[in-house]
Amino acid sequence: MEHKLYIYNTLSRKKEQFIPIHEDKVGMYVCGPTVYGDAHLGHARPAITFDILFRYLQHLGYKVRYVRNITDVGHLENDADSGEDKIAKKARLDQLEPMEVVQYYTNRYHKAMEALNVLPPSIEPHASGHIMEQIDFTKKILDAGFAYESEGSVYFDVEKYNKKYHYGKLSGRNIDEMLETTRELDGQSEKRRSVDFALWKKAAPEHIMRWKSPWSDGFPGWHMECSAMGTKYLGEEFDIHGGGMDLMFPHHECEIAQSTAALGKETVKYWMHNNMITINGQKMGKSLGNFITLEQFFTGNHPLLSKAFSPMTIRFFILQAHYRSTVDFSSEALEASEKGLERLMDGYARLQKLTASDNSTVETDGLRAKCEEAMQDDLNTPIVISHLFEALKSINLVHDGKATISKSDLDELKSVFKLFIEDLLGLQDESAISGTNDAYKKAIDLLLNIRLEAKQNKNWATSDKIRNELTALGFEIKDTKDGFEWKL
Ligand code: ZN
């Protein structure tokens, strides 16, 4: 495959050329949501970041198997090895079956992702549907000698693993220090060390979500699902594992340890992490009162929001920053993104209406190459966007009659804009009604063409009637030298 895609590998801490393990096939795993509440801005960023990667790899010609899981069991409060299961707690509070909670929030997650134009993954496995695989994986780690059973639970032996391999290689945490500071806790719990983590937990009598295993009636530890499901669907060695930076430790560190302990080799070639979103400079959190769900963004129903923001504004806002940079959200920042997106989409619409001349007096050369180059530099979407904005200047010059563009240059410009705006950045025109999109646009164009004819025939009554009634419906109509422009 002819390309120079470089991606930043968290494991090696540098940008590396992307060379997949199996020629034209790419295996990609991203940690999905724990479905006990509505998706918020912190869910949108990894979903959009890895959607861009998914789209770009396919554009390069790869056959991509994209696995994004649903966590519906084993994720305990505070990401710890004790405390209530997040799903079970929500089910108890709402007096529902745990699987009702899972279904409800999975449906809502899908709806929010669809609104953000995030493509569905190839496989979306649920942890609760892969208990057998997780038990088998745990057995492999026990057989390899890197886990121990205690009171019906199974724990990973971090100290023993670290003697042979390196626990902490992904997050850069110093394991010797961690072992030293946790030694005094010995004997106070069923774990040998507090850094050890659960592969299987024995369920307390009141715990509803439970399955049979060789050790106890219980449930898998949170990190186990990604090792078991990733290798089940992508093989013992696969290309990319992604997720938010907050998952790097302990979740991904533990996953590396589990897979290496069970299989005796490194499973993932490239680890990728998106950075976090802060809100007015603060970390997001339910207790901080700045926790804004995607639905609240779409409706504007939250005290920190000045108004409602469309899904495409959220998507554009996220793409305006590089995925490894932090992003600070504020209502003003979103308003600026909204204006920027409108300018870009207006320019894109204007491009469709330009007429070609015999030759070009604007520079359109190299736009495609510049945008590709930015994508290949670790998915630098803000640079792609700035190149597109730069090209808007040429579009406007031609539109205003101050420059000309040849047929071939115009076709190229249209093709580059479609590729990057629609196919790769996944930005959609929200001014039109979805589903009936095309017919709807054509109907408005038809009405305005009738008005144009009426004007030419000096039939002012008809011309004014069409204009006034469309304006009353909320359409903005502008007469131009070539005819008209409109938007809702
Ligand atoms: Zn995971």
Short mmCIF file of C-alpha atoms and ligand atoms in Angstrom, two decimals:
data_model
loop_
_atom_site.label_atom_id
_atom_site.label_comp_id
_atom_site.label_asym_id
_atom_site.label_seq_id
_atom_site.Cartn_x
_atom_site.Cartn_y
_atom_site.Cartn_z
CA MET A 1 0.00 0.00 0.00
CA GLU A 2 1.42 3.36 -1.08
CA HIS A 3 1.20 5.75 1.83
CA LYS A 4 3.22 7.32 4.59
CA LEU A 5 0.77 7.25 7.48
CA TYR A 6 2.51 7.94 10.76
CA ILE A 7 0.73 7.47 14.06
CA TYR A 8 1.91 8.18 17.58
CA ASN A 9 2.43 4.95 19.48
CA THR A 10 1.92 5.47 23.21
CA LEU A 11 4.01 2.37 23.87
CA SER A 12 7.16 3.59 22.08
CA ARG A 13 6.37 7.26 22.80
CA LYS A 14 7.05 8.31 19.22
CA LYS A 15 5.41 8.61 15.83
CA GLU A 16 5.83 5.42 13.83
CA GLN A 17 5.02 4.60 10.25
CA PHE A 18 1.90 2.47 10.18
CA ILE A 19 2.70 -0.96 8.80
CA PRO A 20 -0.04 -3.50 9.52
CA ILE A 21 0.72 -7.06 10.56
CA HIS A 22 -1.30 -8.61 7.73
CA GLU A 23 -0.69 -6.69 4.48
CA ASP A 24 -4.06 -5.19 3.51
CA LYS A 25 -6.05 -6.10 6.62
CA VAL A 26 -6.15 -4.00 9.76
CA GLY A 27 -7.44 -5.08 13.17
CA MET A 28 -8.46 -2.24 15.46
CA TYR A 29 -9.90 -2.39 18.97
CA VAL A 30 -11.26 0.58 20.90
CA CYS A 31 -12.63 0.55 24.45
CA GLY A 32 -16.30 1.52 24.31
CA PRO A 33 -18.63 2.84 27.00
CA THR A 34 -19.77 1.35 30.28
CA VAL A 35 -23.50 1.66 29.68
CA TYR A 36 -24.98 2.93 32.95
CA GLY A 37 -25.64 6.55 31.94
CA ASP A 38 -25.99 8.90 28.99
CA ALA A 39 -23.01 9.55 26.72
CA HIS A 40 -21.26 12.88 27.35
CA LEU A 41 -18.51 14.92 25.72
CA GLY A 42 -15.88 12.55 27.13
CA HIS A 43 -17.46 9.72 25.10
CA ALA A 44 -17.67 11.79 21.93
CA ARG A 45 -13.92 12.38 21.69
CA PRO A 46 -12.62 8.79 21.47
CA ALA A 47 -15.59 7.81 19.28
CA ILE A 48 -14.84 10.63 16.81
CA THR A 49 -11.03 10.23 16.98
CA PHE A 50 -11.14 6.54 16.10
CA ASP A 51 -13.94 7.11 13.58
CA ILE A 52 -11.49 9.37 11.71
CA LEU A 53 -8.84 6.64 11.84
CA PHE A 54 -11.37 3.99 10.73
CA ARG A 55 -12.41 6.17 7.77
CA TYR A 56 -8.85 7.08 6.83
CA LEU A 57 -7.54 3.51 6.89
CA GLN A 58 -10.38 2.46 4.60
CA HIS A 59 -9.62 5.42 2.31
CA LEU A 60 -6.03 4.13 2.07
CA GLY A 61 -7.46 0.84 0.82
CA TYR A 62 -7.28 -1.32 3.93
CA LYS A 63 -9.93 -3.80 4.92
CA VAL A 64 -10.53 -2.80 8.53
CA ARG A 65 -12.14 -4.91 11.23
CA TYR A 66 -13.07 -2.40 13.90
CA VAL A 67 -14.11 -3.80 17.28
CA ARG A 68 -15.58 -1.44 19.87
CA ASN A 69 -16.92 -3.13 22.99
CA ILE A 70 -19.80 -2.45 25.34
CA THR A 71 -18.92 -2.86 29.02
CA ASP A 72 -21.94 -4.22 30.82
CA VAL A 73 -20.46 -6.21 33.68
CA GLY A 74 -17.48 -6.12 36.01
CA HIS A 75 -16.79 -2.38 35.98
CA LEU A 76 -16.96 -1.59 39.68
CA GLU A 77 -17.33 1.81 41.32
CA ASN A 78 -14.20 4.02 41.25
CA ASP A 79 -12.65 1.62 38.71
CA ALA A 80 -11.63 -0.45 41.73
CA ASP A 81 -11.67 -4.13 42.64
CA SER A 82 -14.29 -3.62 45.30
CA GLY A 83 -17.57 -1.74 45.50
CA GLU A 84 -20.77 -2.14 43.58
CA ASP A 85 -20.95 -2.95 39.86
CA LYS A 86 -21.85 0.30 38.05
CA ILE A 87 -24.63 -1.36 36.03
CA ALA A 88 -26.03 -3.27 39.02
CA LYS A 89 -26.10 -0.09 41.11
CA LYS A 90 -28.03 1.81 38.45
CA ALA A 91 -30.42 -1.16 38.11
CA ARG A 92 -30.99 -1.20 41.89
CA LEU A 93 -31.64 2.56 42.02
CA ASP A 94 -34.03 2.48 39.06
CA GLN A 95 -35.62 -0.85 40.04
CA LEU A 96 -34.79 -2.43 36.69
CA GLU A 97 -33.13 -5.59 35.49
CA PRO A 98 -29.42 -4.90 34.87
CA MET A 99 -29.93 -5.87 31.22
CA GLU A 100 -32.73 -3.30 30.94
CA VAL A 101 -30.24 -0.63 32.01
CA VAL A 102 -27.71 -1.98 29.51
CA GLN A 103 -30.21 -2.03 26.63
CA TYR A 104 -31.58 1.41 27.42
CA TYR A 105 -28.20 3.16 27.52
CA THR A 106 -26.78 1.16 24.62
CA ASN A 107 -29.69 2.33 22.46
CA ARG A 108 -29.16 5.92 23.54
CA TYR A 109 -25.41 5.66 22.95
CA HIS A 110 -26.07 4.42 19.41
CA LYS A 111 -28.48 7.27 18.78
CA ALA A 112 -25.96 9.87 19.96
CA MET A 113 -23.17 8.30 17.86
CA GLU A 114 -25.40 8.28 14.80
CA ALA A 115 -26.19 11.96 15.32
CA LEU A 116 -22.43 12.65 15.48
CA ASN A 117 -22.06 10.67 12.22
CA VAL A 118 -19.74 8.17 13.91
CA LEU A 119 -19.76 5.02 11.78
CA PRO A 120 -20.78 1.84 13.59
CA PRO A 121 -17.90 -0.57 14.31
CA SER A 122 -17.62 -3.91 12.50
CA ILE A 123 -18.26 -5.82 15.74
CA GLU A 124 -19.66 -4.49 19.01
CA PRO A 125 -19.23 -7.30 21.57
CA HIS A 126 -20.75 -7.14 25.04
CA ALA A 127 -18.67 -8.27 28.02
CA SER A 128 -21.66 -10.19 29.41
CA GLY A 129 -21.87 -12.18 26.16
CA HIS A 130 -18.26 -13.36 26.50
CA ILE A 131 -18.06 -14.84 29.99
CA MET A 132 -16.78 -18.23 28.73
CA GLU A 133 -13.95 -16.54 26.83
CA GLN A 134 -13.00 -14.55 29.91
CA ILE A 135 -12.95 -17.67 32.09
CA ASP A 136 -10.73 -19.42 29.52
CA PHE A 137 -8.37 -16.45 29.40
CA THR A 138 -8.15 -16.40 33.19
CA LYS A 139 -7.32 -20.14 33.16
CA LYS A 140 -4.45 -19.47 30.72
CA ILE A 141 -2.97 -16.86 33.06
CA LEU A 142 -3.31 -19.24 36.04
CA ASP A 143 -1.67 -22.03 34.02
CA ALA A 144 1.19 -19.71 33.08
CA GLY A 145 1.69 -19.01 36.78
CA PHE A 146 0.91 -15.29 36.81
CA ALA A 147 -2.29 -15.39 38.84
CA TYR A 148 -3.49 -16.92 42.12
CA GLU A 149 -6.81 -17.94 43.57
CA SER A 150 -7.94 -16.46 46.85
CA GLU A 151 -11.33 -16.99 48.55
CA GLY A 152 -13.03 -17.86 45.24
CA SER A 153 -11.57 -14.87 43.40
CA VAL A 154 -8.60 -14.87 41.02
CA TYR A 155 -6.00 -12.10 41.10
CA PHE A 156 -3.17 -11.18 38.78
CA ASP A 157 0.25 -11.44 40.44
CA VAL A 158 1.83 -8.14 39.43
CA GLU A 159 5.12 -8.66 41.26
CA LYS A 160 5.74 -12.06 39.67
CA TYR A 161 4.78 -10.78 36.22
CA ASN A 162 7.09 -7.81 36.60
CA LYS A 163 10.07 -10.10 37.28
CA LYS A 164 9.76 -11.53 33.78
CA TYR A 165 8.04 -8.74 31.84
CA HIS A 166 7.55 -5.06 32.50
CA TYR A 167 4.42 -3.89 34.28
CA GLY A 168 4.11 -0.12 33.72
CA LYS A 169 5.62 0.00 30.25
CA LEU A 170 2.60 1.76 28.73
CA SER A 171 1.83 4.32 31.43
CA GLY A 172 5.44 4.78 32.53
CA ARG A 173 4.50 4.15 36.16
CA ASN A 174 7.27 2.96 38.42
CA ILE A 175 6.20 -0.46 39.61
CA ASP A 176 9.00 -0.86 42.19
CA GLU A 177 7.74 2.24 43.93
CA MET A 178 4.16 0.96 43.76
CA LEU A 179 5.15 -2.41 45.20
CA GLU A 180 7.17 -0.74 47.95
CA THR A 181 4.37 1.58 49.05
CA THR A 182 1.75 -1.16 48.99
CA ARG A 183 3.71 -3.82 50.87
CA GLU A 184 2.36 -2.76 54.26
CA LEU A 185 -1.20 -3.61 53.19
CA ASP A 186 -0.31 -7.32 53.13
CA GLY A 187 -2.70 -9.51 55.03
CA GLN A 188 -5.47 -6.94 55.09
CA SER A 189 -7.19 -8.23 52.00
CA GLU A 190 -7.51 -11.39 49.98
CA LYS A 191 -5.00 -9.91 47.54
CA ARG A 192 -1.28 -10.41 48.10
CA ARG A 193 -0.53 -6.82 47.06
CA SER A 194 -2.90 -3.96 46.53
CA VAL A 195 -1.50 -3.47 42.99
CA ASP A 196 -2.75 -6.96 42.10
CA PHE A 197 -6.00 -6.78 40.18
CA ALA A 198 -9.00 -9.08 39.86
CA LEU A 199 -9.38 -11.42 36.88
CA TRP A 200 -12.42 -13.06 38.46
CA LYS A 201 -14.44 -11.91 41.47
CA LYS A 202 -16.54 -14.10 43.71
CA ALA A 203 -20.00 -12.52 43.94
CA ALA A 204 -21.43 -11.52 47.28
CA PRO A 205 -24.81 -13.22 48.03
CA GLU A 206 -26.80 -10.09 47.08
CA HIS A 207 -24.90 -9.58 43.79
CA ILE A 208 -27.29 -10.19 40.87
CA MET A 209 -24.93 -10.38 37.88
CA ARG A 210 -23.21 -13.75 38.41
CA TRP A 211 -22.00 -16.73 36.41
CA LYS A 212 -20.58 -20.17 37.23
CA SER A 213 -16.81 -20.63 37.04
CA PRO A 214 -14.25 -23.17 38.35
CA TRP A 215 -13.52 -20.80 41.27
CA SER A 216 -16.90 -19.44 42.37
CA ASP A 217 -20.21 -18.02 41.23
CA GLY A 218 -19.04 -14.59 40.23
CA PHE A 219 -18.11 -12.22 37.45
CA PRO A 220 -15.01 -11.19 35.47
CA GLY A 221 -12.73 -8.30 36.41
CA TRP A 222 -13.14 -5.18 34.28
CA HIS A 223 -9.86 -5.42 32.34
CA MET A 224 -10.41 -9.04 31.34
CA GLU A 225 -13.11 -8.40 28.74
CA CYS A 226 -10.83 -6.41 26.42
CA SER A 227 -8.07 -9.06 26.46
CA ALA A 228 -10.59 -11.84 25.81
CA MET A 229 -12.70 -10.10 23.16
CA GLY A 230 -9.83 -8.32 21.41
CA THR A 231 -7.91 -11.55 20.80
CA LYS A 232 -11.10 -13.48 20.01
CA TYR A 233 -12.05 -11.22 17.11
CA LEU A 234 -8.68 -9.84 16.00
CA GLY A 235 -6.24 -12.66 16.76
CA GLU A 236 -3.39 -13.04 19.24
CA GLU A 237 -1.53 -10.21 17.52
CA PHE A 238 -3.39 -7.22 16.11
CA ASP A 239 -2.58 -3.73 14.89
CA ILE A 240 -4.24 -0.95 16.84
CA HIS A 241 -5.70 -0.56 20.31
CA GLY A 242 -7.23 2.77 21.17
CA GLY A 243 -9.07 4.59 23.90
CA GLY A 244 -9.05 7.70 26.05
CA MET A 245 -5.92 8.63 27.99
CA ASP A 246 -7.83 8.06 31.24
CA LEU A 247 -7.90 4.34 30.37
CA MET A 248 -4.12 4.03 30.03
CA PHE A 249 -3.75 3.15 33.70
CA PRO A 250 -4.87 0.83 35.10
CA HIS A 251 -7.14 -0.51 32.33
CA HIS A 252 -4.75 -0.77 29.36
CA GLU A 253 -1.69 -1.50 31.49
CA CYS A 254 -3.57 -4.44 33.01
CA GLU A 255 -4.74 -5.57 29.58
CA ILE A 256 -1.16 -5.70 28.30
CA ALA A 257 -0.13 -7.68 31.39
CA GLN A 258 -3.02 -10.15 31.00
CA SER A 259 -2.41 -10.77 27.31
CA THR A 260 1.36 -11.06 27.66
CA ALA A 261 1.01 -13.39 30.66
CA ALA A 262 -1.49 -15.66 28.87
CA LEU A 263 0.06 -15.68 25.39
CA GLY A 264 3.73 -15.05 26.12
CA LYS A 265 3.91 -12.24 23.57
CA GLU A 266 2.94 -8.66 22.86
CA THR A 267 -0.61 -8.55 21.46
CA VAL A 268 -0.95 -4.96 20.25
CA LYS A 269 1.41 -3.25 17.80
CA TYR A 270 0.21 0.36 18.12
CA TRP A 271 -1.42 1.84 21.23
CA MET A 272 -3.24 5.12 20.61
CA HIS A 273 -4.80 7.46 23.16
CA ASN A 274 -6.87 10.57 22.73
CA ASN A 275 -6.42 13.37 25.25
CA MET A 276 -9.14 14.63 27.58
CA ILE A 277 -11.68 17.44 27.41
CA THR A 278 -11.87 19.92 30.25
CA ILE A 279 -14.84 22.21 30.87
CA ASN A 280 -13.95 25.83 31.57
CA GLY A 281 -10.50 24.60 32.61
CA GLN A 282 -11.85 21.98 35.01
CA LYS A 283 -11.94 18.22 34.83
CA MET A 284 -15.35 16.80 33.94
CA GLY A 285 -17.21 14.99 36.66
CA LYS A 286 -20.69 14.33 37.94
CA SER A 287 -19.78 15.71 41.36
CA LEU A 288 -18.37 18.92 39.86
CA GLY A 289 -21.72 19.78 38.28
CA ASN A 290 -20.11 20.32 34.88
CA PHE A 291 -21.04 17.00 33.45
CA ILE A 292 -22.86 17.75 30.18
CA THR A 293 -24.43 14.89 28.24
CA LEU A 294 -24.54 14.92 24.45
CA GLU A 295 -28.30 15.18 24.57
CA GLN A 296 -28.01 18.30 26.73
CA PHE A 297 -25.70 19.80 24.11
CA PHE A 298 -28.21 19.00 21.38
CA THR A 299 -31.09 20.58 23.35
CA GLY A 300 -29.18 23.35 25.13
CA ASN A 301 -30.71 22.18 28.39
CA HIS A 302 -27.82 22.78 30.83
CA PRO A 303 -26.85 25.87 32.89
CA LEU A 304 -23.34 25.98 31.37
CA LEU A 305 -24.72 26.19 27.81
CA SER A 306 -25.74 29.48 26.19
CA LYS A 307 -27.86 27.62 23.62
CA ALA A 308 -28.33 24.28 21.85
CA PHE A 309 -25.45 23.03 19.71
CA SER A 310 -25.92 20.68 16.80
CA PRO A 311 -24.14 17.31 16.61
CA MET A 312 -22.00 18.55 13.69
CA THR A 313 -20.86 21.56 15.74
CA ILE A 314 -19.70 19.15 18.47
CA ARG A 315 -17.94 17.00 15.87
CA PHE A 316 -16.27 20.01 14.25
CA PHE A 317 -15.24 21.40 17.65
CA ILE A 318 -13.49 18.10 18.47
CA LEU A 319 -11.80 17.90 15.04
CA GLN A 320 -10.48 21.46 15.35
CA ALA A 321 -7.99 20.16 17.92
CA HIS A 322 -5.44 17.43 17.38
CA TYR A 323 -6.58 14.30 19.20
CA ARG A 324 -3.49 14.26 21.44
CA SER A 325 -4.04 17.84 22.66
CA THR A 326 -6.27 18.74 25.54
CA VAL A 327 -9.40 20.62 24.59
CA ASP A 328 -11.09 23.09 26.85
CA PHE A 329 -14.80 23.36 26.33
CA SER A 330 -16.74 26.56 26.90
CA SER A 331 -19.96 27.85 25.38
CA GLU A 332 -17.95 30.60 23.63
CA ALA A 333 -15.56 28.05 22.10
CA LEU A 334 -18.52 26.07 20.77
CA GLU A 335 -20.11 29.21 19.35
CA ALA A 336 -16.87 29.94 17.49
CA SER A 337 -16.86 26.38 16.12
CA GLU A 338 -20.45 26.78 15.01
CA LYS A 339 -19.55 29.91 13.02
CA GLY A 340 -16.47 28.23 11.54
CA LEU A 341 -18.45 25.19 10.47
CA GLU A 342 -21.13 27.37 8.90
CA ARG A 343 -18.49 29.25 6.91
CA LEU A 344 -16.95 25.99 5.71
CA MET A 345 -20.27 24.42 4.73
CA ASP A 346 -21.47 27.62 3.01
CA GLY A 347 -18.24 27.66 0.99
CA TYR A 348 -18.72 23.97 0.14
CA ALA A 349 -22.28 24.70 -1.09
CA ARG A 350 -21.03 27.72 -3.07
CA LEU A 351 -18.40 25.52 -4.72
CA GLN A 352 -21.16 23.34 -6.21
CA LYS A 353 -22.63 26.35 -7.99
CA LEU A 354 -19.46 27.81 -9.54
CA THR A 355 -19.27 27.92 -13.32
CA ALA A 356 -16.07 26.90 -15.08
CA SER A 357 -14.12 29.12 -17.47
CA ASP A 358 -11.47 28.31 -20.07
CA ASN A 359 -8.62 28.82 -17.66
CA SER A 360 -7.87 29.29 -13.96
CA THR A 361 -6.58 32.42 -12.31
CA VAL A 362 -6.78 30.81 -8.85
CA GLU A 363 -4.36 28.32 -7.34
CA THR A 364 -6.00 24.97 -6.58
CA ASP A 365 -2.96 22.78 -7.08
CA GLY A 366 -1.70 20.75 -4.22
CA LEU A 367 -4.75 20.99 -1.95
CA ARG A 368 -5.30 17.24 -2.07
CA ALA A 369 -1.65 16.49 -1.34
CA LYS A 370 -1.53 19.00 1.51
CA CYS A 371 -4.64 17.54 3.14
CA GLU A 372 -3.38 13.96 2.73
CA GLU A 373 -0.05 14.97 4.22
CA ALA A 374 -1.78 16.42 7.27
CA MET A 375 -3.85 13.25 7.75
CA GLN A 376 -0.76 11.09 7.43
CA ASP A 377 0.96 13.12 10.11
CA ASP A 378 -0.82 11.39 12.98
CA LEU A 379 -4.33 12.43 11.81
CA ASN A 380 -3.76 16.16 12.01
CA THR A 381 -7.36 17.24 11.42
CA PRO A 382 -6.89 20.90 12.49
CA ILE A 383 -4.32 21.31 9.69
CA VAL A 384 -6.68 19.68 7.17
CA ILE A 385 -9.39 22.13 8.24
CA SER A 386 -7.03 25.10 7.88
CA HIS A 387 -6.12 24.00 4.31
CA LEU A 388 -9.82 23.81 3.44
CA PHE A 389 -10.40 27.29 4.88
CA GLU A 390 -7.49 28.56 2.79
CA ALA A 391 -9.14 27.10 -0.34
CA LEU A 392 -12.39 28.92 0.51
CA LYS A 393 -10.64 32.14 -0.49
CA SER A 394 -10.31 30.90 -4.10
CA ILE A 395 -13.93 29.73 -4.11
CA ASN A 396 -15.09 33.16 -2.96
CA LEU A 397 -12.95 34.98 -5.53
CA VAL A 398 -14.45 32.93 -8.36
CA HIS A 399 -17.92 33.30 -6.87
CA ASP A 400 -17.54 37.11 -6.73
CA GLY A 401 -16.35 37.22 -10.35
CA LYS A 402 -12.83 38.34 -9.33
CA ALA A 403 -11.15 35.17 -10.60
CA THR A 404 -11.84 32.26 -12.93
CA ILE A 405 -11.47 28.50 -12.62
CA SER A 406 -11.09 25.87 -15.35
CA LYS A 407 -13.34 22.81 -15.61
CA SER A 408 -10.60 20.41 -14.53
CA ASP A 409 -9.56 22.58 -11.56
CA LEU A 410 -13.18 22.95 -10.52
CA ASP A 411 -13.76 19.18 -10.68
CA GLU A 412 -10.62 18.57 -8.64
CA LEU A 413 -11.63 21.11 -6.02
CA LYS A 414 -15.11 19.57 -5.73
CA SER A 415 -13.63 16.10 -5.40
CA VAL A 416 -11.13 17.13 -2.69
CA PHE A 417 -13.80 18.97 -0.70
CA LYS A 418 -16.16 16.01 -0.86
CA LEU A 419 -13.43 13.56 0.15
CA PHE A 420 -12.21 15.51 3.16
CA ILE A 421 -15.37 17.22 4.39
CA GLU A 422 -17.86 14.39 3.89
CA ASP A 423 -15.96 11.11 3.66
CA LEU A 424 -13.00 11.62 5.99
CA LEU A 425 -13.98 14.33 8.49
CA GLY A 426 -17.55 13.02 8.33
CA LEU A 427 -19.16 16.47 8.38
CA GLN A 428 -22.75 16.58 7.18
CA ASP A 429 -24.89 19.40 5.91
CA GLU A 430 -27.36 19.96 8.73
CA SER A 431 -29.36 22.67 7.02
CA ALA A 432 -31.21 20.08 5.00
CA ILE A 433 -33.74 17.58 6.21
CA SER A 434 -32.22 14.14 6.49
CA GLY A 435 -33.65 11.30 4.43
CA THR A 436 -35.52 13.54 2.01
CA ASN A 437 -32.40 15.64 1.58
CA ASP A 438 -32.03 15.63 -2.15
CA ALA A 439 -35.67 15.86 -3.16
CA TYR A 440 -36.17 18.66 -0.65
CA LYS A 441 -33.29 20.70 -2.06
CA LYS A 442 -34.51 20.17 -5.60
CA ALA A 443 -38.02 21.28 -4.65
CA ILE A 444 -36.74 24.58 -3.19
CA ASP A 445 -34.51 25.08 -6.24
CA LEU A 446 -37.55 24.46 -8.46
CA LEU A 447 -39.61 27.09 -6.61
CA LEU A 448 -36.81 29.63 -6.85
CA ASN A 449 -36.34 28.92 -10.55
CA ILE A 450 -40.06 29.59 -11.07
CA ARG A 451 -39.57 32.86 -9.19
CA LEU A 452 -36.60 33.71 -11.44
CA GLU A 453 -38.73 33.12 -14.53
CA ALA A 454 -41.52 35.22 -13.04
CA LYS A 455 -39.05 38.05 -12.44
CA GLN A 456 -37.76 37.83 -16.00
CA ASN A 457 -41.37 38.05 -17.19
CA LYS A 458 -41.91 41.00 -14.84
CA ASN A 459 -44.55 39.00 -12.99
CA TRP A 460 -43.74 40.70 -9.68
CA ALA A 461 -46.76 39.35 -7.84
CA THR A 462 -45.67 35.73 -8.25
CA SER A 463 -42.01 36.50 -7.68
CA ASP A 464 -42.75 38.38 -4.41
CA LYS A 465 -45.20 35.76 -3.23
CA ILE A 466 -42.63 32.96 -3.51
CA ARG A 467 -39.94 35.03 -1.87
CA ASN A 468 -42.09 36.27 1.01
CA GLU A 469 -43.63 32.92 1.80
CA LEU A 470 -40.30 31.09 1.77
CA THR A 471 -38.84 33.82 4.00
CA ALA A 472 -41.77 33.42 6.38
CA LEU A 473 -40.94 29.70 6.57
CA GLY A 474 -37.42 30.60 7.68
CA PHE A 475 -35.52 30.46 4.39
CA GLU A 476 -32.85 33.02 3.67
CA ILE A 477 -32.81 33.89 -0.04
CA LYS A 478 -30.08 35.87 -1.76
CA ASP A 479 -30.03 36.97 -5.41
CA THR A 480 -26.67 36.52 -7.12
CA LYS A 481 -25.34 37.22 -10.58
CA ASP A 482 -25.88 33.56 -11.57
CA GLY A 483 -29.33 33.26 -10.05
CA PHE A 484 -29.88 32.65 -6.33
CA GLU A 485 -28.59 31.13 -3.10
CA TRP A 486 -30.67 29.90 -0.24
CA LYS A 487 -30.40 28.34 3.16
CA LEU A 488 -32.74 27.48 6.00
ZN ZN B 1 -11.12 -1.82 27.42
#
